[in-house]
Tab-separated table of C-alpha atoms and ligand atoms in Angstrom:
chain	number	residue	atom	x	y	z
B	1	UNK	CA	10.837	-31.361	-20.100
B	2	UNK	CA	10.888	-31.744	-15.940
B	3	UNK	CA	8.033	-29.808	-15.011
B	4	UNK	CA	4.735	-28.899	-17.087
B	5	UNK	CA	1.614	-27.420	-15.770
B	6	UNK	CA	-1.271	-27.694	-18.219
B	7	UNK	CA	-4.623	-25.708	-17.567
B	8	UNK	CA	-3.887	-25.297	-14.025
B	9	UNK	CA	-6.529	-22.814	-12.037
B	10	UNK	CA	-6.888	-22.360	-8.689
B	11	UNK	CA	-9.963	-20.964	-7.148
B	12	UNK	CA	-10.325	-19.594	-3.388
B	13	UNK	CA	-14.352	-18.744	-3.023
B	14	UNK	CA	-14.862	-16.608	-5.521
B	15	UNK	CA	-11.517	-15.431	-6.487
B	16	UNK	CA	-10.066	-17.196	-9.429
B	17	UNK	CA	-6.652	-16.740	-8.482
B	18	UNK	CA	-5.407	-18.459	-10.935
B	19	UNK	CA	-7.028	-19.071	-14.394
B	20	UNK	CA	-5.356	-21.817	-16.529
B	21	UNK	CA	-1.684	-21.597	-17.156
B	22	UNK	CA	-0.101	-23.714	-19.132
B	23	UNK	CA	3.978	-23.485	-18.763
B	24	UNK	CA	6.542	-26.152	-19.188
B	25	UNK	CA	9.786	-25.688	-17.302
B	26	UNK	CA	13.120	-27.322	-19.754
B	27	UNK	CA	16.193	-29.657	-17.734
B	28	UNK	CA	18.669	-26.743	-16.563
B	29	UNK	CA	16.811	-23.972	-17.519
B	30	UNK	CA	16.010	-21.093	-15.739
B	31	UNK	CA	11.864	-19.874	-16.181
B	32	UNK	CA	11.255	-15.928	-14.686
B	33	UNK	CA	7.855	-15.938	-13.494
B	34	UNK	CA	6.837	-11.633	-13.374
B	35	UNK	CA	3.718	-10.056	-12.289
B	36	UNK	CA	1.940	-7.184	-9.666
B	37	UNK	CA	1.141	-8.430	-6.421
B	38	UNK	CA	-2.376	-10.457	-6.850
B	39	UNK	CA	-1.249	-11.642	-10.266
B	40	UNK	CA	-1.342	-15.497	-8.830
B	41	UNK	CA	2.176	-15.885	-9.113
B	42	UNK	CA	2.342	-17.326	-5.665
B	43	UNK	CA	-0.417	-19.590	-6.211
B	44	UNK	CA	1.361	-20.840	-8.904
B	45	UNK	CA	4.233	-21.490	-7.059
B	46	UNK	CA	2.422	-23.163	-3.939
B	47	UNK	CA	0.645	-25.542	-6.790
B	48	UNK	CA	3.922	-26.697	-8.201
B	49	UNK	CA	5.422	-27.726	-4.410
B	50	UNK	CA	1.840	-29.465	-3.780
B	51	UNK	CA	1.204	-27.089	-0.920
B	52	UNK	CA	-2.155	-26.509	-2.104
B	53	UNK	CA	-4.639	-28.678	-4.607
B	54	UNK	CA	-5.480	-27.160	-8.089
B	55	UNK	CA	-8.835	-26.283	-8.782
B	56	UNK	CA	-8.164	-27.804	-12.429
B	57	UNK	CA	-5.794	-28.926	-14.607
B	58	UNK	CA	-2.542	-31.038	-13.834
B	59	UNK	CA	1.295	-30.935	-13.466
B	60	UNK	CA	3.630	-33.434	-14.927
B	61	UNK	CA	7.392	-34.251	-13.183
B	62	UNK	CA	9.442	-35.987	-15.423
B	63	UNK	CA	6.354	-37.478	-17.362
B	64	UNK	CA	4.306	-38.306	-14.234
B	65	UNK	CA	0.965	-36.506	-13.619
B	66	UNK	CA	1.250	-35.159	-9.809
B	67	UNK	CA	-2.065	-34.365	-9.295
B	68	UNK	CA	-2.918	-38.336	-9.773
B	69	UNK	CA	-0.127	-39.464	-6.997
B	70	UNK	CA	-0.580	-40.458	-3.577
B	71	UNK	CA	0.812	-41.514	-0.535
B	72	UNK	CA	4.690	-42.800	-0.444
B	73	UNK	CA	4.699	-41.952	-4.507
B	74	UNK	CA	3.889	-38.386	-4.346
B	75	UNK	CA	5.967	-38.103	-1.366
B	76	UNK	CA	8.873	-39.647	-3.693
B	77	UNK	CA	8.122	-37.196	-6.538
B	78	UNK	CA	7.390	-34.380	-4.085
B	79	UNK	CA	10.954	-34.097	-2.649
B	80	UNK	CA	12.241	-33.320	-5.946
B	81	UNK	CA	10.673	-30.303	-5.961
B	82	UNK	CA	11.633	-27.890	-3.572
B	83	UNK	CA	10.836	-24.323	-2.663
B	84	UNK	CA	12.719	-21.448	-1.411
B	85	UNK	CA	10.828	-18.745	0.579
B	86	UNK	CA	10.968	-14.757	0.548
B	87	UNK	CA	10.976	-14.490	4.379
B	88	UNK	CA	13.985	-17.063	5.452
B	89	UNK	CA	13.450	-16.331	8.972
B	90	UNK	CA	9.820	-17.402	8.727
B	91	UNK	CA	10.757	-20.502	7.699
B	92	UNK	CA	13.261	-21.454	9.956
B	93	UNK	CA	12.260	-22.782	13.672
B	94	UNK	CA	13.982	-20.032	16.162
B	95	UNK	CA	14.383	-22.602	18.311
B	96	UNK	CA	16.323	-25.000	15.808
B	97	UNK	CA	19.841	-25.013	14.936
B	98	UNK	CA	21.082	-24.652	11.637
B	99	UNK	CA	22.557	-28.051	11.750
B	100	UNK	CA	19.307	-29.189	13.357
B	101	UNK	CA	17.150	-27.811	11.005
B	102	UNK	CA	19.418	-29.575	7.827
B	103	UNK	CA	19.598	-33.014	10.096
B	104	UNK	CA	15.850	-33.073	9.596
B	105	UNK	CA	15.180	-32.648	6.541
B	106	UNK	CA	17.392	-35.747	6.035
B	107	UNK	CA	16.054	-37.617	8.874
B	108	UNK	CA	12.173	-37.056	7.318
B	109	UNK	CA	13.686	-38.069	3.433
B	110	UNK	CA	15.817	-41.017	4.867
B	111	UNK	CA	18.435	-39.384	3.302
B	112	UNK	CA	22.211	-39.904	4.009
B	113	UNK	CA	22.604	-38.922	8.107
B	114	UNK	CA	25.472	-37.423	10.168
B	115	UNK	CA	27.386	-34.356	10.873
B	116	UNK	CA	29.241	-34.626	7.449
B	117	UNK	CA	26.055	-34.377	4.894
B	118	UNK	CA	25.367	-31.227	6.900
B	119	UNK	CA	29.006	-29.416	6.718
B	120	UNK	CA	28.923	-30.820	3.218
B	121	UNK	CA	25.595	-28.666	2.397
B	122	UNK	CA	26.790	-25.565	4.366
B	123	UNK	CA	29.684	-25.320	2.526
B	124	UNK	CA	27.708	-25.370	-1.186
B	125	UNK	CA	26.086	-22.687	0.309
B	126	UNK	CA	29.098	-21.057	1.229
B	127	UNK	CA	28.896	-21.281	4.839
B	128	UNK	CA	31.063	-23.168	7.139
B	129	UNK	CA	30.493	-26.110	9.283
B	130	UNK	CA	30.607	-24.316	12.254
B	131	UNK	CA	27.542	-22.657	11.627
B	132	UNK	CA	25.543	-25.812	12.111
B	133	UNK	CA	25.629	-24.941	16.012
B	134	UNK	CA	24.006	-21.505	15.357
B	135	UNK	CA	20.621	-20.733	15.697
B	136	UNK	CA	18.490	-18.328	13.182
B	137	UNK	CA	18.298	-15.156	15.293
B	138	UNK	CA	22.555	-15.366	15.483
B	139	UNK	CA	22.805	-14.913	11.412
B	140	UNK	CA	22.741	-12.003	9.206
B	141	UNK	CA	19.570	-12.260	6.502
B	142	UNK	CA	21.695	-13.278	3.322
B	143	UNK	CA	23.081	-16.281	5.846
B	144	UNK	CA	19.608	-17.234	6.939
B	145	UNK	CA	18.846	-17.511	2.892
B	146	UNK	CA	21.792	-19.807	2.281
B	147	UNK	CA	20.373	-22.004	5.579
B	148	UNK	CA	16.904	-22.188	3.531
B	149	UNK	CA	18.471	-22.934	0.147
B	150	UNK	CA	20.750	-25.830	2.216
B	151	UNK	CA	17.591	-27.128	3.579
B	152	UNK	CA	16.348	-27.252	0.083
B	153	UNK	CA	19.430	-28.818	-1.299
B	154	UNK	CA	19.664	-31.390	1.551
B	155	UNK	CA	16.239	-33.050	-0.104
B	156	UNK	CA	18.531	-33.106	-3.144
B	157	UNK	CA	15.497	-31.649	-5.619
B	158	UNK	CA	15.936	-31.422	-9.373
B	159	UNK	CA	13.654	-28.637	-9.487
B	160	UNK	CA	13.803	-25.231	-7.044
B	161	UNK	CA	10.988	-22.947	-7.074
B	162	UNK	CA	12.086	-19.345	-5.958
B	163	UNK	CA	9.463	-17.110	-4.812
B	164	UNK	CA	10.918	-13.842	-4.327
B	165	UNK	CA	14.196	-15.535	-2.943
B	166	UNK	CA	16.329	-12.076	-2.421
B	167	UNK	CA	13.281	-9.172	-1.845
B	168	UNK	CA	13.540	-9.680	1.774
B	169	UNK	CA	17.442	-8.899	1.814
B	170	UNK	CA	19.633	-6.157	2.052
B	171	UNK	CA	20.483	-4.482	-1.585
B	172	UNK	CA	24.039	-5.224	-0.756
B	173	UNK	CA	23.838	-9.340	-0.327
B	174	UNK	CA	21.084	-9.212	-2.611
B	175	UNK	CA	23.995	-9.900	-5.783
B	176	UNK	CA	25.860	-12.527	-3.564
B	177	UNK	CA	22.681	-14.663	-3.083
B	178	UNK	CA	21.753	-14.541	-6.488
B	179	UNK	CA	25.579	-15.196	-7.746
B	180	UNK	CA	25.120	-18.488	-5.377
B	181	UNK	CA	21.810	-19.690	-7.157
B	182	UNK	CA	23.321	-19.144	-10.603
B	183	UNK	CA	26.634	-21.296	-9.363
B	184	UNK	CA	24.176	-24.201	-7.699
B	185	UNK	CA	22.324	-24.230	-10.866
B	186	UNK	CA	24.937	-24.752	-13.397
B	187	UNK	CA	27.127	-27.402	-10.704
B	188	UNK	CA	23.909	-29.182	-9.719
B	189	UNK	CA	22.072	-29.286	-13.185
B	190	UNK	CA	19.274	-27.539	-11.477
B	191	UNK	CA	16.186	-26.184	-13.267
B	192	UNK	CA	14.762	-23.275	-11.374
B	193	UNK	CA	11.405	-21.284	-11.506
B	194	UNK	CA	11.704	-17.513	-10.228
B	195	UNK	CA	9.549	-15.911	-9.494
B	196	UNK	CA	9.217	-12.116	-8.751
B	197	UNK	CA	7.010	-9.253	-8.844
B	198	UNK	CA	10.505	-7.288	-10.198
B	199	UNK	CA	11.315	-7.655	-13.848
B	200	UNK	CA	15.285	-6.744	-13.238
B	201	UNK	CA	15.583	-9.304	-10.405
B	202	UNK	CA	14.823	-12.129	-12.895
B	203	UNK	CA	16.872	-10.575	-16.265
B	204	UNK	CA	19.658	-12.282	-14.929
B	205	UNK	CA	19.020	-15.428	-14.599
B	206	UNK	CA	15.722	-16.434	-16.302
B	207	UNK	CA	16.123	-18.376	-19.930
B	208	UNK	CA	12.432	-17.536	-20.834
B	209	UNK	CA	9.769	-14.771	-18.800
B	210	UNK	CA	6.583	-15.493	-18.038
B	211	UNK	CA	4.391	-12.322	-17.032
B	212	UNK	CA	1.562	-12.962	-15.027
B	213	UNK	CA	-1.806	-10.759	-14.926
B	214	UNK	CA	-4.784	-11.296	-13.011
B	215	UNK	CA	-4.198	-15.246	-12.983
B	216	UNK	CA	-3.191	-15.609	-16.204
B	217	UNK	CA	0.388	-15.797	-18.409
B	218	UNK	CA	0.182	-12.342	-21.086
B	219	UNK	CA	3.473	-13.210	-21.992
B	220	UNK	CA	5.990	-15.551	-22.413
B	221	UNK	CA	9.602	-15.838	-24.312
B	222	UNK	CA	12.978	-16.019	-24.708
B	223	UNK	CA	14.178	-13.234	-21.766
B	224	UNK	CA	16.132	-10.613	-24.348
B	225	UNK	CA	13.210	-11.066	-26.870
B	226	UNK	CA	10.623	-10.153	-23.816
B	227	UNK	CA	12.857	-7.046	-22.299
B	228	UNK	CA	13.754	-5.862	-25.833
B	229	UNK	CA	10.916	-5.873	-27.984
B	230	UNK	CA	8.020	-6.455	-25.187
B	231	UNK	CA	4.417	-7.466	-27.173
B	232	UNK	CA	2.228	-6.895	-24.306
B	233	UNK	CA	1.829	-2.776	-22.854
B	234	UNK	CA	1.657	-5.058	-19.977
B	235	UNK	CA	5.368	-6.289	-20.243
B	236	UNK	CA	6.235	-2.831	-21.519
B	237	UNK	CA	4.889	-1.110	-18.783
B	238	UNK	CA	6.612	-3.406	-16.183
B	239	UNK	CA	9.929	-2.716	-18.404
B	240	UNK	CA	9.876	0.721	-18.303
B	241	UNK	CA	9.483	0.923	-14.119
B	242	UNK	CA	12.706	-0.912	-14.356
B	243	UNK	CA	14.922	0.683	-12.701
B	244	UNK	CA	17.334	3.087	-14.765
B	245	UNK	CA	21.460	2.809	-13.478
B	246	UNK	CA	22.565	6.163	-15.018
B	247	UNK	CA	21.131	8.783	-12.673
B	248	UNK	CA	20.469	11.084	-15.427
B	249	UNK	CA	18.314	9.125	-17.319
B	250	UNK	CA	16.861	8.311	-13.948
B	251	UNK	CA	15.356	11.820	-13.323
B	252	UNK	CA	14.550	12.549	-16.973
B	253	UNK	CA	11.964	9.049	-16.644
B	254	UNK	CA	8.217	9.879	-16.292
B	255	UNK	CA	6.665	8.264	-13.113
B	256	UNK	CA	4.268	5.493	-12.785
B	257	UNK	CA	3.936	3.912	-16.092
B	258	UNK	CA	1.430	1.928	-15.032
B	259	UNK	CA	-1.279	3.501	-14.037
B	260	UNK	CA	-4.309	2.131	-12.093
B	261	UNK	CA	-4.643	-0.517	-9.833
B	262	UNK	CA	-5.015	-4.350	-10.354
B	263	UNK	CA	-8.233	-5.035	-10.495
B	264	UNK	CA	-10.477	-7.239	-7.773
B	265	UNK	CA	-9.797	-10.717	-8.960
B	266	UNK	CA	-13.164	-11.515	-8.014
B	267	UNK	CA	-14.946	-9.016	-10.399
B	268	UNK	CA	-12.295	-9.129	-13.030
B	269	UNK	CA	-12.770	-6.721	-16.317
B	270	UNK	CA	-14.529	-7.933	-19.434
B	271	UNK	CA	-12.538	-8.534	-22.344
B	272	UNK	CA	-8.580	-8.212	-22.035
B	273	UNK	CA	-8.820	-7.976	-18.314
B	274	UNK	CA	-5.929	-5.240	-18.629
B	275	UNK	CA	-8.305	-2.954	-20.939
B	276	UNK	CA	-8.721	-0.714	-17.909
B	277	UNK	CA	-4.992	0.345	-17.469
B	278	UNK	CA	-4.170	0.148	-20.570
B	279	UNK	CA	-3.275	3.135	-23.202
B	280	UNK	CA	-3.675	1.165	-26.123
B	281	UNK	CA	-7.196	0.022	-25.366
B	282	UNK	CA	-9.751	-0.260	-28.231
B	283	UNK	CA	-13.030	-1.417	-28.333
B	284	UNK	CA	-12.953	-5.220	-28.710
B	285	UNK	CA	-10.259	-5.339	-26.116
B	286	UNK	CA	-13.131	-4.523	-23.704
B	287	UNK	CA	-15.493	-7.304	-24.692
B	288	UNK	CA	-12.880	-9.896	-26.371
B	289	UNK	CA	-10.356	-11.648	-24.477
B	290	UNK	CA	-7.293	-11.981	-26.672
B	291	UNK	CA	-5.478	-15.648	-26.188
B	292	UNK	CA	-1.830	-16.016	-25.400
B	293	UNK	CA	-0.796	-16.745	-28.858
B	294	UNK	CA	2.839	-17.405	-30.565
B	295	UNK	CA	3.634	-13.876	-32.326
B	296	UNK	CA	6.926	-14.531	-32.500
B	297	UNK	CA	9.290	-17.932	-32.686
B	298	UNK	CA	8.809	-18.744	-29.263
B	299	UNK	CA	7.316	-15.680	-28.228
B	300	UNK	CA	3.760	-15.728	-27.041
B	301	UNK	CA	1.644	-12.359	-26.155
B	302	UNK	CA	-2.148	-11.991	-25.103
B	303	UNK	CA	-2.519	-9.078	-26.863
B	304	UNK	CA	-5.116	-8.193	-29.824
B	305	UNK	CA	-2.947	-4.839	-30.692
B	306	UNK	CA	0.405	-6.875	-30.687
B	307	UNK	CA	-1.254	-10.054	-32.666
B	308	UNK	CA	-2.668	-6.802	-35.382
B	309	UNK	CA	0.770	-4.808	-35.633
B	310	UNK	CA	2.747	-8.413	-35.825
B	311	UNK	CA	0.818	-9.919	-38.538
B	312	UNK	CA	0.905	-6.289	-40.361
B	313	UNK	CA	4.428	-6.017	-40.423
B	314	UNK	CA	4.885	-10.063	-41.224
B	315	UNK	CA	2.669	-8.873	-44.505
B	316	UNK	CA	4.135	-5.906	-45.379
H	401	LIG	FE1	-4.214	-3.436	-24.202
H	401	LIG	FE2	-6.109	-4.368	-25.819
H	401	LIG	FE3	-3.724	-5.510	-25.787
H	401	LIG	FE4	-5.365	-5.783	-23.732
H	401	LIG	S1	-5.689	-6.546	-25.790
H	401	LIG	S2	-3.218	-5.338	-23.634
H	401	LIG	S3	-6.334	-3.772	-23.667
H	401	LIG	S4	-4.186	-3.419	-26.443
């Protein structure tokens, strides 16, 4: 295990954006993280980097509790981790070049120096050494995204965390970026978390899915076991707004299988805190909230329908 966050919550006033999730991340493996906007995905993510301080719990790295590190030590442990944004043109400096912008992430690590640790990390990224001299503005979006996953690399992580790394792209480079990820994964021994508020985006590489609702994980397994048989109406839901590649099948689809919006975080529903928006709703789903609880081998669902219809067919 490289990464494990136990209990972690994160409160801002009196939203609870995020309300004790507990997910462990394997060595090499790839962890989908899925939810609505609001969901606390993002908080999640900005937890795991140390960009923010939990309200609770604690995340482990390699064995080491994070949240009890300071100073030159959490620094150490810190770089390990890295993130790659949504928006790669927010996080680049306009007025940096590439090059620049790589050299200092080195420089700030003491990491090996000079022009050739730079050409070496365009090039995993599939861009030559020539683009060093560029500045942001002068790329296309899908090279700005390999600049931000070389300034990643160049800290020389064990861990990426990808929050929405290709929804800001073109459809068209969208495939190439994620065919890069998958090929610095498997060379690099990376583990990744992606996350995503699209359920097809992370099909392809995730290992296991998390889904996220309202701050909290509904479900969580292998990623065929979660697309094919969801548990949660939640999951199902999300599946079936997926989005169809035969035309046909396309327009025959009813609309908006979810319907409602996400609740306000701050007044969140009694009991299942999907009961609102959800068709299967019965009565102790509004005053019960059902725990995320192994249905299935390795397949965990919030859910008190799922836990009833499991356990019926396991008896039957
Ligand atoms: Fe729907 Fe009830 Fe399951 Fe919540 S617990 S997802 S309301 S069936």
């Amino acid at each position: 295990m490289i990464l494990e966050a136990r209990d972690l919550a994160k409160d801002y006033g009196p939203v609870r954006a995020l309300r004790g999730v507990s997910l462990a991340l394997e060595r090499g493996e790839t962890l989908g993280i899925v939810g609505e906007s609001g969901c606390g995905k993002s908080t999640l993510a900005r937890l795991l980097v140390r960009l923010e301080e939990p309200t609770r719990g604690r995340i482990e790295f390699d064995g080491v509790d994070l949240t009890a590190l300071h100073g030159r030590r959490l620094r150490e442990r810190r770089r390990r981790i890295q993130m790659v944004f949504q928006d790669p043109y927010a996080s680049l400096d306009p007025r940096q070049t590439v090059g620049g912008a790589i050299a200092e992430v080195l420089r700030v690590h003491d990491l090996a120096r000079g022009a050739g640790r730079v050409a070496e990390l365009l090039g995993m990224v599939g861009l030559a050494a020539g683009h060093a001299d560029r500045y942001p503005h002068e790329l296309s979006g899908g090279q700005r995204q390999r600049v931000s996953v070389a300034r990643s690399l160049a800290a020389e992580p064990v861990v990426l965390i990808l929050d929405e790394p290709v929804s800001a792209l073109d459809v068209s480079v969208r495939a190439e970026v994620m065919n890069l990820l998958v090929r610095l994964r498997d060379e690099l021994g990376l583990s990744y978390v992606f996350i995503s508020h699209d359920l097809s985006m992370v099909r392809h590489l995730s290992d296991r899915i998390a889904v996220m609702y309202l701050g909290r994980v509904v479900e969580l397994g292998p990623w065929d076991a979660v697309l094919d048989v969801p548990l949660h109406p939640y999951t199902g839901a999300l599946r079936d707004a997926m989005p169809v590649p035969d035309p046909e099948l396309e327009a025959g689809r009813v609309d908006a299988p979810i319907r409602g919006e996400v609740p306000n975080p701050a007044a969140p529903p009694s009991g299942c805190p999907f009961h609102p928006r959800c068709p299967l709703a019965e009565e102790i789903c509004r005053e019960i909230r059902p725990e995320l609880l192994e249905l299935l081998p390795a397949h965990a669902a919030a859910c008190h329908v799922a836990a009833r219809e499991v356990s019926a067919v396991r008896s039957a």
